[in-house]
Coordinates of C-alpha atoms in Angstrom, one line a residue:
Chain A
M46 CA -36.5 -1.0 -25.8
E47 CA -34.2 -1.3 -28.7
S48 CA -30.8 0.2 -28.4
R49 CA -28.2 0.4 -31.1
I50 CA -24.8 -0.4 -29.9
L51 CA -23.1 0.4 -33.2
L52 CA -24.1 3.7 -34.7
E53 CA -23.8 4.1 -38.5
S54 CA -22.2 7.4 -39.1
T55 CA -23.7 9.5 -41.9
S56 CA -20.6 10.8 -43.6
V57 CA -18.1 8.0 -43.4
K58 CA -18.6 4.3 -43.9
T59 CA -17.0 3.3 -40.6
P60 CA -19.5 2.8 -37.8
F61 CA -19.0 4.3 -34.4
R62 CA -19.6 2.7 -31.1
I63 CA -21.8 4.1 -28.3
D64 CA -18.9 5.9 -26.7
G65 CA -17.7 7.4 -29.9
R66 CA -14.9 4.9 -30.5
K67 CA -14.2 3.1 -33.8
P68 CA -14.6 -0.7 -33.8
H69 CA -10.9 -1.4 -33.3
E70 CA -10.1 1.3 -30.9
V71 CA -9.0 0.5 -27.3
R72 CA -10.1 2.9 -24.5
S73 CA -7.5 5.2 -23.1
L74 CA -5.2 3.3 -20.8
T75 CA -3.3 4.7 -17.8
C76 CA -1.0 2.6 -15.7
R77 CA 1.1 3.4 -12.7
L78 CA 3.5 1.2 -10.8
G79 CA 4.4 1.3 -7.1
V80 CA 1.2 3.0 -5.8
F81 CA 1.3 1.4 -2.3
Q82 CA 4.2 1.7 0.1
Q83 CA 3.7 -1.4 2.2
A84 CA 3.2 -4.0 -0.5
D85 CA 6.1 -5.7 -2.3
G86 CA 4.7 -4.7 -5.6
S87 CA 1.6 -2.7 -6.7
S88 CA 0.0 -1.1 -9.7
Y89 CA -3.0 0.9 -10.8
V90 CA -4.6 0.5 -14.1
K91 CA -7.3 2.7 -15.5
L92 CA -8.9 1.4 -18.7
G93 CA -11.5 3.9 -19.7
N94 CA -13.6 4.1 -16.6
T95 CA -12.5 0.7 -15.3
Q96 CA -10.1 1.2 -12.4
V97 CA -8.2 -1.6 -10.9
L98 CA -5.7 -1.7 -8.0
A99 CA -3.3 -4.6 -7.8
T100 CA -0.9 -5.5 -5.0
V101 CA 1.6 -8.4 -4.8
Y102 CA 3.0 -9.8 -1.5
G103 CA 5.7 -12.3 -1.5
P104 CA 7.3 -14.7 -2.1
H105 CA 6.8 -15.4 1.6
D106 CA 6.2 -18.4 3.8
T107 CA 3.1 -20.3 3.0
R108 CA 0.2 -20.2 5.4
G109 CA -1.0 -23.7 4.7
K110 CA 0.4 -26.4 2.6
S111 CA 3.7 -25.8 0.7
N112 CA 5.0 -27.2 -2.4
P113 CA 8.6 -28.4 -2.4
E114 CA 9.0 -27.9 -6.1
K115 CA 7.5 -24.5 -6.8
S116 CA 5.8 -21.6 -5.2
I117 CA 2.0 -21.4 -4.7
I118 CA 0.2 -18.6 -6.4
N119 CA -2.8 -17.1 -4.6
C120 CA -4.9 -14.7 -6.6
K121 CA -7.9 -12.9 -5.1
F122 CA -10.2 -10.7 -7.2
R123 CA -12.8 -8.5 -5.8
L124 CA -15.3 -5.9 -7.0
S125 CA -15.7 -3.1 -4.5
T126 CA -19.2 -2.4 -3.2
F127 CA -19.5 0.8 -5.1
S128 CA -17.9 -0.4 -8.4
K129 CA -21.1 -0.6 -10.4
S130 CA -24.2 1.7 -10.6
T131 CA -26.1 -0.4 -8.1
R132 CA -24.6 -1.3 -4.7
R133 CA -23.5 -4.9 -4.6
N134 CA -23.0 -7.4 -1.9
L135 CA -19.4 -8.5 -1.4
H136 CA -19.7 -12.1 -0.3
R137 CA -20.8 -15.2 -2.1
D138 CA -20.1 -13.8 -5.6
I139 CA -19.5 -16.8 -7.8
R140 CA -18.2 -14.8 -10.7
S141 CA -15.5 -13.2 -8.5
I142 CA -14.4 -16.7 -7.4
E143 CA -14.2 -17.8 -11.0
I144 CA -12.1 -14.9 -12.0
S145 CA -9.8 -15.5 -9.0
N146 CA -9.3 -19.0 -10.2
N147 CA -8.6 -18.0 -13.8
L148 CA -6.1 -15.4 -12.7
T149 CA -4.4 -18.0 -10.5
Q150 CA -4.0 -20.3 -13.5
V151 CA -2.7 -17.5 -15.7
F152 CA 0.0 -16.4 -13.3
D153 CA 0.9 -19.9 -12.2
S154 CA 1.9 -20.5 -15.8
A155 CA 3.5 -17.1 -16.4
I156 CA 5.6 -16.7 -13.2
L157 CA 8.8 -18.8 -13.0
T158 CA 7.4 -20.5 -9.9
E159 CA 10.1 -23.2 -9.7
L160 CA 12.6 -20.5 -8.5
Y161 CA 10.7 -20.2 -5.2
P162 CA 10.0 -23.6 -3.7
H163 CA 8.2 -23.8 -0.3
S164 CA 6.8 -20.3 -0.7
Q165 CA 3.7 -18.4 -1.6
I166 CA 3.0 -15.3 -3.8
D167 CA -0.2 -13.4 -3.1
I168 CA -1.8 -11.3 -5.8
Y169 CA -4.7 -9.1 -4.7
L170 CA -6.9 -7.2 -7.2
E171 CA -9.5 -4.7 -6.2
V172 CA -11.8 -3.3 -8.9
V173 CA -12.6 0.2 -7.6
Q174 CA -14.7 1.1 -10.6
S175 CA -16.1 -1.3 -13.1
D176 CA -16.9 -0.4 -16.7
G177 CA -16.5 -3.5 -18.7
S178 CA -13.5 -5.7 -19.4
D179 CA -12.7 -6.1 -15.7
Y180 CA -10.9 -9.4 -16.3
A181 CA -8.6 -8.0 -18.9
A182 CA -7.8 -5.0 -16.8
C183 CA -7.0 -7.3 -13.9
I184 CA -4.6 -9.4 -15.8
N185 CA -2.8 -6.2 -17.0
A186 CA -2.7 -4.8 -13.5
A187 CA -1.5 -8.0 -11.9
S188 CA 1.2 -8.4 -14.4
L189 CA 2.5 -4.8 -13.7
A190 CA 2.4 -5.4 -10.0
I191 CA 4.4 -8.6 -10.4
I192 CA 7.0 -6.7 -12.4
D193 CA 7.0 -4.0 -9.8
A194 CA 7.7 -6.6 -7.1
G195 CA 10.6 -7.9 -9.1
I196 CA 9.3 -11.4 -9.4
P197 CA 10.7 -13.2 -12.5
I198 CA 8.0 -13.6 -15.1
K199 CA 8.2 -15.0 -18.6
D200 CA 6.9 -11.9 -20.4
V201 CA 4.7 -8.9 -19.8
V202 CA 1.3 -10.7 -19.7
C203 CA -1.2 -8.5 -21.5
A204 CA -4.9 -9.0 -22.0
C205 CA -7.7 -7.5 -24.0
S206 CA -11.4 -8.3 -24.7
A207 CA -13.2 -8.3 -28.0
G208 CA -16.8 -8.8 -29.1
F209 CA -18.9 -9.2 -32.2
I210 CA -21.8 -6.8 -32.9
D211 CA -23.6 -6.2 -36.2
N212 CA -21.2 -8.5 -38.1
Q213 CA -18.3 -6.4 -36.9
P214 CA -15.6 -7.5 -34.5
I215 CA -15.0 -4.8 -31.8
T216 CA -12.1 -4.4 -29.4
D217 CA -12.2 -3.6 -25.7
I218 CA -15.8 -4.0 -24.7
N219 CA -17.3 -1.4 -22.3
A220 CA -20.0 -2.0 -19.7
V221 CA -22.9 -0.9 -22.0
E222 CA -21.8 -3.2 -24.8
E223 CA -21.2 -6.0 -22.2
S224 CA -24.7 -5.7 -20.8
S225 CA -26.5 -5.5 -24.1
N226 CA -28.3 -8.7 -24.9
G227 CA -26.4 -11.5 -26.6
T228 CA -23.1 -9.7 -27.2
P229 CA -20.4 -12.4 -27.4
I230 CA -17.3 -11.5 -25.5
L231 CA -13.9 -13.1 -25.8
T232 CA -11.1 -12.2 -23.5
I233 CA -7.6 -13.2 -24.4
G234 CA -4.6 -13.1 -22.1
M235 CA -1.3 -13.8 -23.8
L236 CA 2.5 -13.8 -23.6
P237 CA 3.1 -11.4 -26.5
K238 CA 6.7 -12.4 -27.4
D239 CA 6.0 -16.1 -28.0
K240 CA 2.4 -15.4 -29.0
Q241 CA 1.3 -17.9 -26.4
I242 CA -2.3 -17.6 -25.2
L243 CA -2.5 -18.1 -21.4
S244 CA -6.2 -17.5 -21.0
M245 CA -9.1 -17.5 -23.4
E246 CA -12.5 -17.1 -22.1
S247 CA -15.7 -16.4 -24.0
S248 CA -19.3 -15.9 -23.2
G249 CA -22.3 -15.4 -25.5
G250 CA -22.9 -17.2 -28.8
I251 CA -20.7 -16.5 -31.7
H252 CA -20.5 -18.4 -35.0
L253 CA -17.3 -20.3 -35.5
D254 CA -16.7 -18.6 -38.9
N255 CA -16.4 -15.3 -37.1
L256 CA -14.2 -16.5 -34.3
N257 CA -11.0 -15.9 -36.2
D258 CA -11.9 -12.2 -36.7
V259 CA -12.8 -11.7 -33.1
M260 CA -9.5 -13.4 -31.9
D261 CA -7.6 -11.2 -34.2
A262 CA -9.3 -8.2 -32.8
A263 CA -8.5 -9.2 -29.3
I264 CA -4.8 -10.0 -30.2
E265 CA -4.5 -6.6 -31.9
G266 CA -5.9 -5.0 -28.7
C267 CA -3.4 -6.9 -26.6
K268 CA -0.6 -5.4 -28.7
S269 CA -1.8 -1.8 -28.2
V270 CA -2.2 -2.5 -24.5
L271 CA 1.3 -4.0 -24.4
F272 CA 2.8 -0.9 -26.0
I273 CA 1.5 1.4 -23.2
M274 CA 2.4 -1.1 -20.5
K275 CA 6.0 -1.4 -21.7
Q276 CA 6.3 2.3 -21.8
T277 CA 5.0 2.7 -18.3
I278 CA 7.5 0.1 -17.0
L279 CA 10.4 1.8 -18.8
N280 CA 9.4 5.2 -17.4
H281 CA 9.1 3.7 -13.9
I282 CA 12.5 2.2 -14.1
Q283 CA 13.9 5.4 -15.4
E284 CA 12.4 7.2 -12.4
L285 CA 13.9 4.7 -10.0
K286 CA 17.3 5.2 -11.6
D287 CA 17.2 9.0 -11.3
Chain B
M275 CA -0.2 -3.3 8.0
A276 CA 2.5 -5.7 9.0
E277 CA 2.8 -5.6 12.7
V278 CA 5.8 -3.6 13.9
K279 CA 7.9 -5.2 16.6
L280 CA 10.1 -2.8 18.6
S281 CA 12.8 -3.7 21.1
E282 CA 12.8 -2.2 24.6
G283 CA 15.6 0.2 23.6
E284 CA 13.7 1.5 20.6
K285 CA 10.6 2.0 22.6
C286 CA 12.5 3.9 25.3
Y287 CA 14.1 6.2 22.7
L288 CA 10.7 6.9 21.2
I289 CA 9.0 7.5 24.6
H290 CA 11.7 9.8 25.9
G291 CA 11.5 11.8 22.7
I292 CA 7.8 12.2 23.0
N293 CA 8.1 13.3 26.7
D294 CA 10.3 16.2 25.3
N295 CA 7.6 16.9 22.6
F296 CA 9.8 15.6 19.8
R297 CA 8.7 12.6 17.7
I298 CA 10.8 10.3 15.6
D299 CA 9.7 11.9 12.3
G300 CA 10.3 15.4 13.6
R301 CA 6.8 16.4 14.5
S302 CA 5.6 17.7 17.8
C303 CA 2.9 15.9 19.8
W304 CA -0.1 17.7 18.3
D305 CA 1.1 17.8 14.7
R306 CA -0.7 15.8 12.0
R307 CA 1.0 14.3 8.9
E308 CA 0.1 15.8 5.5
I309 CA -3.3 14.8 4.2
D310 CA -4.0 14.5 0.5
L311 CA -7.7 14.8 -0.3
E312 CA -9.5 14.2 -3.6
I313 CA -13.2 14.3 -4.3
N314 CA -15.6 13.3 -7.1
L315 CA -13.5 10.4 -8.5
L316 CA -16.1 7.6 -8.9
P317 CA -18.7 8.2 -11.7
S318 CA -20.9 5.3 -10.3
C319 CA -21.4 7.1 -7.0
V320 CA -23.4 10.2 -6.1
G321 CA -20.5 11.3 -4.0
S322 CA -17.0 10.0 -3.5
A323 CA -13.7 11.0 -1.9
Q324 CA -10.2 9.5 -1.5
I325 CA -7.8 10.4 1.2
R326 CA -4.2 9.5 1.6
S327 CA -1.8 10.3 4.4
V328 CA 1.7 8.7 4.0
N329 CA 0.9 5.0 4.2
C330 CA -2.9 5.1 4.8
S331 CA -5.4 5.3 2.0
V332 CA -9.2 5.3 2.1
I333 CA -11.9 5.7 -0.5
A334 CA -15.4 6.6 0.5
G335 CA -18.4 6.3 -1.9
V336 CA -22.0 7.4 -1.4
K337 CA -24.9 5.7 -3.1
M338 CA -28.6 6.7 -2.6
S339 CA -31.9 5.0 -2.7
L340 CA -35.5 5.9 -1.8
V341 CA -36.9 3.8 1.1
P342 CA -39.8 4.0 3.6
P343 CA -38.6 5.6 6.9
D344 CA -38.4 3.8 10.2
P345 CA -41.9 3.8 11.9
G346 CA -40.5 5.5 15.0
R347 CA -38.8 8.3 13.0
P348 CA -41.1 9.3 10.1
G349 CA -39.3 12.6 9.3
K350 CA -35.7 11.3 9.3
G351 CA -33.6 9.9 6.5
K352 CA -31.3 7.0 6.9
I353 CA -27.6 6.6 6.6
E354 CA -26.0 3.2 6.4
F355 CA -22.3 2.5 6.8
F356 CA -20.3 -0.3 5.3
A357 CA -16.6 -0.7 5.6
D358 CA -14.3 -3.1 4.0
I359 CA -10.5 -3.7 4.3
S360 CA -9.1 -4.7 1.0
A361 CA -6.6 -7.5 0.9
N362 CA -4.4 -5.0 -0.8
A363 CA -3.6 -3.6 2.7
D364 CA -2.2 -6.8 4.0
P365 CA -2.6 -10.6 3.2
L366 CA -4.1 -10.8 6.7
F367 CA -7.2 -9.2 5.5
E368 CA -8.0 -11.7 2.8
G369 CA -11.5 -12.9 2.8
R370 CA -13.2 -11.9 6.1
G371 CA -9.9 -11.2 7.8
G372 CA -10.5 -7.5 8.5
Q373 CA -13.9 -8.1 10.1
G374 CA -12.8 -7.2 13.6
I375 CA -11.6 -3.7 12.7
V376 CA -14.5 -3.1 10.3
V377 CA -17.2 -3.9 12.8
E378 CA -15.7 -1.5 15.3
L379 CA -15.4 1.2 12.7
V380 CA -18.9 0.9 11.4
S381 CA -20.5 0.8 14.8
F382 CA -18.6 3.9 15.8
F383 CA -19.8 5.7 12.6
E384 CA -23.4 4.6 13.2
D385 CA -23.4 5.9 16.8
S386 CA -21.8 9.2 15.8
Y387 CA -24.3 9.9 13.0
K388 CA -27.4 8.7 14.9
D389 CA -28.8 12.2 15.7
C390 CA -27.0 14.1 13.0
S391 CA -29.0 17.1 11.6
L392 CA -28.2 15.8 8.1
L393 CA -30.9 13.1 8.5
D394 CA -33.6 15.9 8.6
C395 CA -32.8 17.1 5.1
L396 CA -33.1 13.6 3.6
T397 CA -36.9 13.5 4.0
V398 CA -38.9 13.3 0.8
V399 CA -42.5 12.6 1.9
E400 CA -42.8 12.5 5.7
G401 CA -43.8 9.0 6.8
K402 CA -43.7 7.6 3.3
S403 CA -40.3 7.9 1.7
V404 CA -36.9 9.2 2.6
W405 CA -33.4 9.1 1.1
C406 CA -31.2 6.3 2.4
L407 CA -27.5 7.1 1.9
S408 CA -25.3 4.0 1.7
I409 CA -21.8 5.0 2.6
D410 CA -19.1 2.5 1.6
I411 CA -15.7 2.9 3.1
L412 CA -13.0 1.0 1.3
I413 CA -9.6 0.8 3.2
L414 CA -6.8 0.3 0.7
E415 CA -3.8 0.7 3.0
I416 CA -3.5 1.0 6.8
G417 CA -0.8 2.8 8.7
S418 CA -1.7 2.9 12.3
K419 CA -5.2 1.8 13.5
A420 CA -5.6 5.0 15.5
S421 CA -5.1 7.4 12.6
L422 CA -7.3 5.2 10.4
Y423 CA -10.4 6.4 12.3
D424 CA -9.5 10.1 11.8
L425 CA -8.9 9.6 8.1
C426 CA -12.1 7.6 7.5
S427 CA -14.1 10.3 9.1
I428 CA -12.5 12.9 6.9
A429 CA -13.1 10.8 3.8
V430 CA -16.8 10.3 4.7
K431 CA -17.3 14.0 5.4
A432 CA -15.7 15.0 2.1
A433 CA -17.7 12.3 0.2
L434 CA -20.9 13.8 1.7
Y435 CA -19.8 17.3 0.7
D436 CA -19.4 15.9 -2.8
T437 CA -22.8 14.2 -2.8
R438 CA -25.3 15.4 -5.3
L439 CA -28.9 14.2 -4.7
P440 CA -31.4 14.8 -7.4
K441 CA -34.1 17.3 -6.5
V442 CA -37.4 15.4 -6.0
Y443 CA -40.7 16.9 -6.9
V444 CA -43.8 15.6 -5.1
N445 CA -47.2 15.8 -6.8
P446 CA -49.4 17.2 -3.9
D447 CA -52.6 15.4 -5.1
T448 CA -51.4 12.0 -5.8
M449 CA -48.2 12.1 -3.6
D450 CA -46.3 10.6 -6.6
I451 CA -42.6 11.2 -6.6
E452 CA -41.0 12.6 -9.7
I453 CA -37.3 12.7 -10.3
P454 CA -36.3 15.1 -13.1
D455 CA -34.1 14.0 -15.9
D456 CA -31.9 17.1 -15.8
P457 CA -28.6 16.0 -14.2
F458 CA -27.9 19.6 -13.0
D459 CA -31.1 19.8 -11.0
I460 CA -29.5 18.7 -7.8
M461 CA -29.4 19.4 -4.2
R462 CA -26.3 19.4 -2.0
L463 CA -26.1 18.4 1.6
D464 CA -25.3 20.7 4.5
I465 CA -22.2 19.0 6.0
S466 CA -21.3 21.5 8.6
Q467 CA -22.8 19.5 11.5
I468 CA -21.1 16.2 10.4
P469 CA -18.7 15.1 13.1
V470 CA -15.0 14.3 12.6
F471 CA -13.1 11.8 14.7
V472 CA -10.0 12.7 16.8
T473 CA -7.9 9.9 18.2
V474 CA -5.4 10.7 20.9
T475 CA -2.9 8.1 21.9
R476 CA -1.1 7.9 25.2
I477 CA 2.6 7.3 25.0
G478 CA 4.8 7.7 28.1
N479 CA 3.5 10.7 29.9
S480 CA 1.9 12.6 27.0
Y481 CA -0.9 12.3 24.5
I482 CA -0.3 12.6 20.8
I483 CA -2.4 12.6 17.6
D484 CA -1.9 10.8 14.3
P485 CA 0.6 8.1 15.6
T486 CA 2.8 6.2 13.2
Q487 CA 2.9 2.4 13.4
E488 CA 6.1 2.5 15.6
E489 CA 4.4 4.9 17.9
E490 CA 1.3 2.8 18.1
A491 CA 3.4 -0.2 19.0
S492 CA 4.8 1.5 22.0
S493 CA 1.6 3.2 23.1
I494 CA -0.4 2.5 26.2
S495 CA -3.9 3.1 24.8
S496 CA -5.9 5.4 22.6
L497 CA -9.0 7.4 23.1
L498 CA -11.4 8.1 20.2
F499 CA -13.7 11.2 20.2
S500 CA -16.3 12.2 17.7
V501 CA -16.8 16.0 17.7
N502 CA -19.0 18.2 15.5
N503 CA -18.3 21.7 14.3
C504 CA -19.8 23.3 17.4
G505 CA -17.4 21.5 19.6
T506 CA -20.0 19.1 20.9
L507 CA -18.8 15.6 21.8
L508 CA -21.1 13.0 20.1
H509 CA -19.5 9.8 20.9
S510 CA -16.3 8.5 22.5
K511 CA -14.6 5.3 23.1
K512 CA -11.4 3.8 24.4
L513 CA -9.5 1.8 21.9
G514 CA -7.3 -1.2 22.6
L515 CA -5.8 -2.6 25.7
G516 CA -4.2 -0.8 28.6
S517 CA -5.6 1.6 31.2
L518 CA -5.5 5.4 31.5
H519 CA -5.5 7.6 34.5
C520 CA -8.5 10.0 34.6
D521 CA -6.8 13.3 35.5
P522 CA -4.7 13.7 32.3
I523 CA -7.9 13.0 30.3
K524 CA -9.7 15.9 31.8
E525 CA -6.8 18.2 30.9
L526 CA -7.0 16.9 27.4
I527 CA -10.6 18.0 26.6
P528 CA -9.9 21.6 25.5
K529 CA -7.1 20.4 23.3
I530 CA -9.3 17.9 21.5
S531 CA -11.9 20.6 20.7
V532 CA -9.2 22.7 19.1
V533 CA -7.9 19.8 17.1
A534 CA -11.3 18.9 15.9
L535 CA -12.2 22.4 14.8
E536 CA -9.0 22.7 12.9
L537 CA -9.9 19.4 11.1
H538 CA -13.4 20.8 10.3
D539 CA -11.8 23.9 8.8
F540 CA -9.3 21.9 6.9
I541 CA -12.0 19.7 5.3
E542 CA -14.1 22.8 4.3
D543 CA -11.1 24.6 2.8
Q544 CA -10.0 21.6 0.9
C545 CA -13.4 20.7 -0.5
K546 CA -14.0 24.3 -1.5
S547 CA -10.7 24.6 -3.3
L548 CA -11.3 21.3 -5.0
T549 CA -14.7 22.3 -6.4
S550 CA -13.9 25.9 -7.4

């Protein structure tokens, strides 16, 4: 069965995507900070239909080994059983472990870990609903939760995914685009102020000549995401002040 | 759910208050904290509900599949329960840390729903195929363990209220099953018989419902009852350590049926107001 992911519109030259977006459009993003009472920091991110809950505990005593020079970051990513259209088994999911490790690396380099020697910071991510770009949504959620916890971080870490379909770079991939055969997906997580890339992960074949365009699309997406995240943080701080 | 440690003095203050029907947050012994219910929030499920009550938050999601029935019960559908405590609730629950609580919760649900009338309306072709509802309970935040049971039962009942199963047409000659494409050609479940759980906790000389963490820390023990809308007790269990005298429990029974019926009415009212 052939399915067209990019639909050529009849009147205008710009093609539309399966959910009616333009190629460079990011899905609607809603963020909230401080959604849980018991955690030190927590956040909720809704990117289109992808919903992620993040909590941060710490810095607290380590449960195992401790590092005398910096704090240990412990990230755990999990897709809930009902997050996708088919029920999924929770345990032995290699992809989840990989994402957990990636997130640990991202936040180990973003958080000022040397300020908390002999301690541990736990970051837990729960994907309640998965509709593509889970990894990017998780980075954004975790970053907001860390800010809510008041842990010093270099910058607001923001992330966005991009792909390449029909010779056209597209920003913020949804689940349909993700699952269509052979779509290359590139996820970039960055520190926006210094333009430092913390995480870059791609899957699916893409010609090197096109990589620049796709990277630009992802970075543009990061900027739009950052705008909303910053606004949410400022609103939250304003609420705390009042 | 960081464990609360109370000193003897704090416990004494709390217990004396409860003996005078006055709790630390101003409630009386049989008052419940405010419950916030939301349904139909997960597009990937046929039915879903989220419940929040102060520092406890639970999501229930229902998924369905067509399966052959159990050989011994050809005319009955199946309901499977899965529960899971997110590490979001506490770092203790990372990995398989919450397994102890989860196993207890799931087995209590399974025992309570064993002979539920709901199973009869899940039959598609008798002896050949029935609906299997997989109910996933995701616990995001835990206040006290006792009130967790009550809230999970409400979340599951509300999620089943929200459940939309496609109407299935069976070809009488070939016995083939056809599922129509029309997303509005659905059937809803009759949830009136579905039980709710009521947990009563013994503190000092009285029983209370919906304890806070501090109250749970100074409690003797808890009793868990599963009651349907007719006031029939389906399943019961004693939770935790400690021992209870049998006479006060007998006096408790009429009270429990009142509380359970109130809870049934509450769920029905809430769900109706959320859908209309």
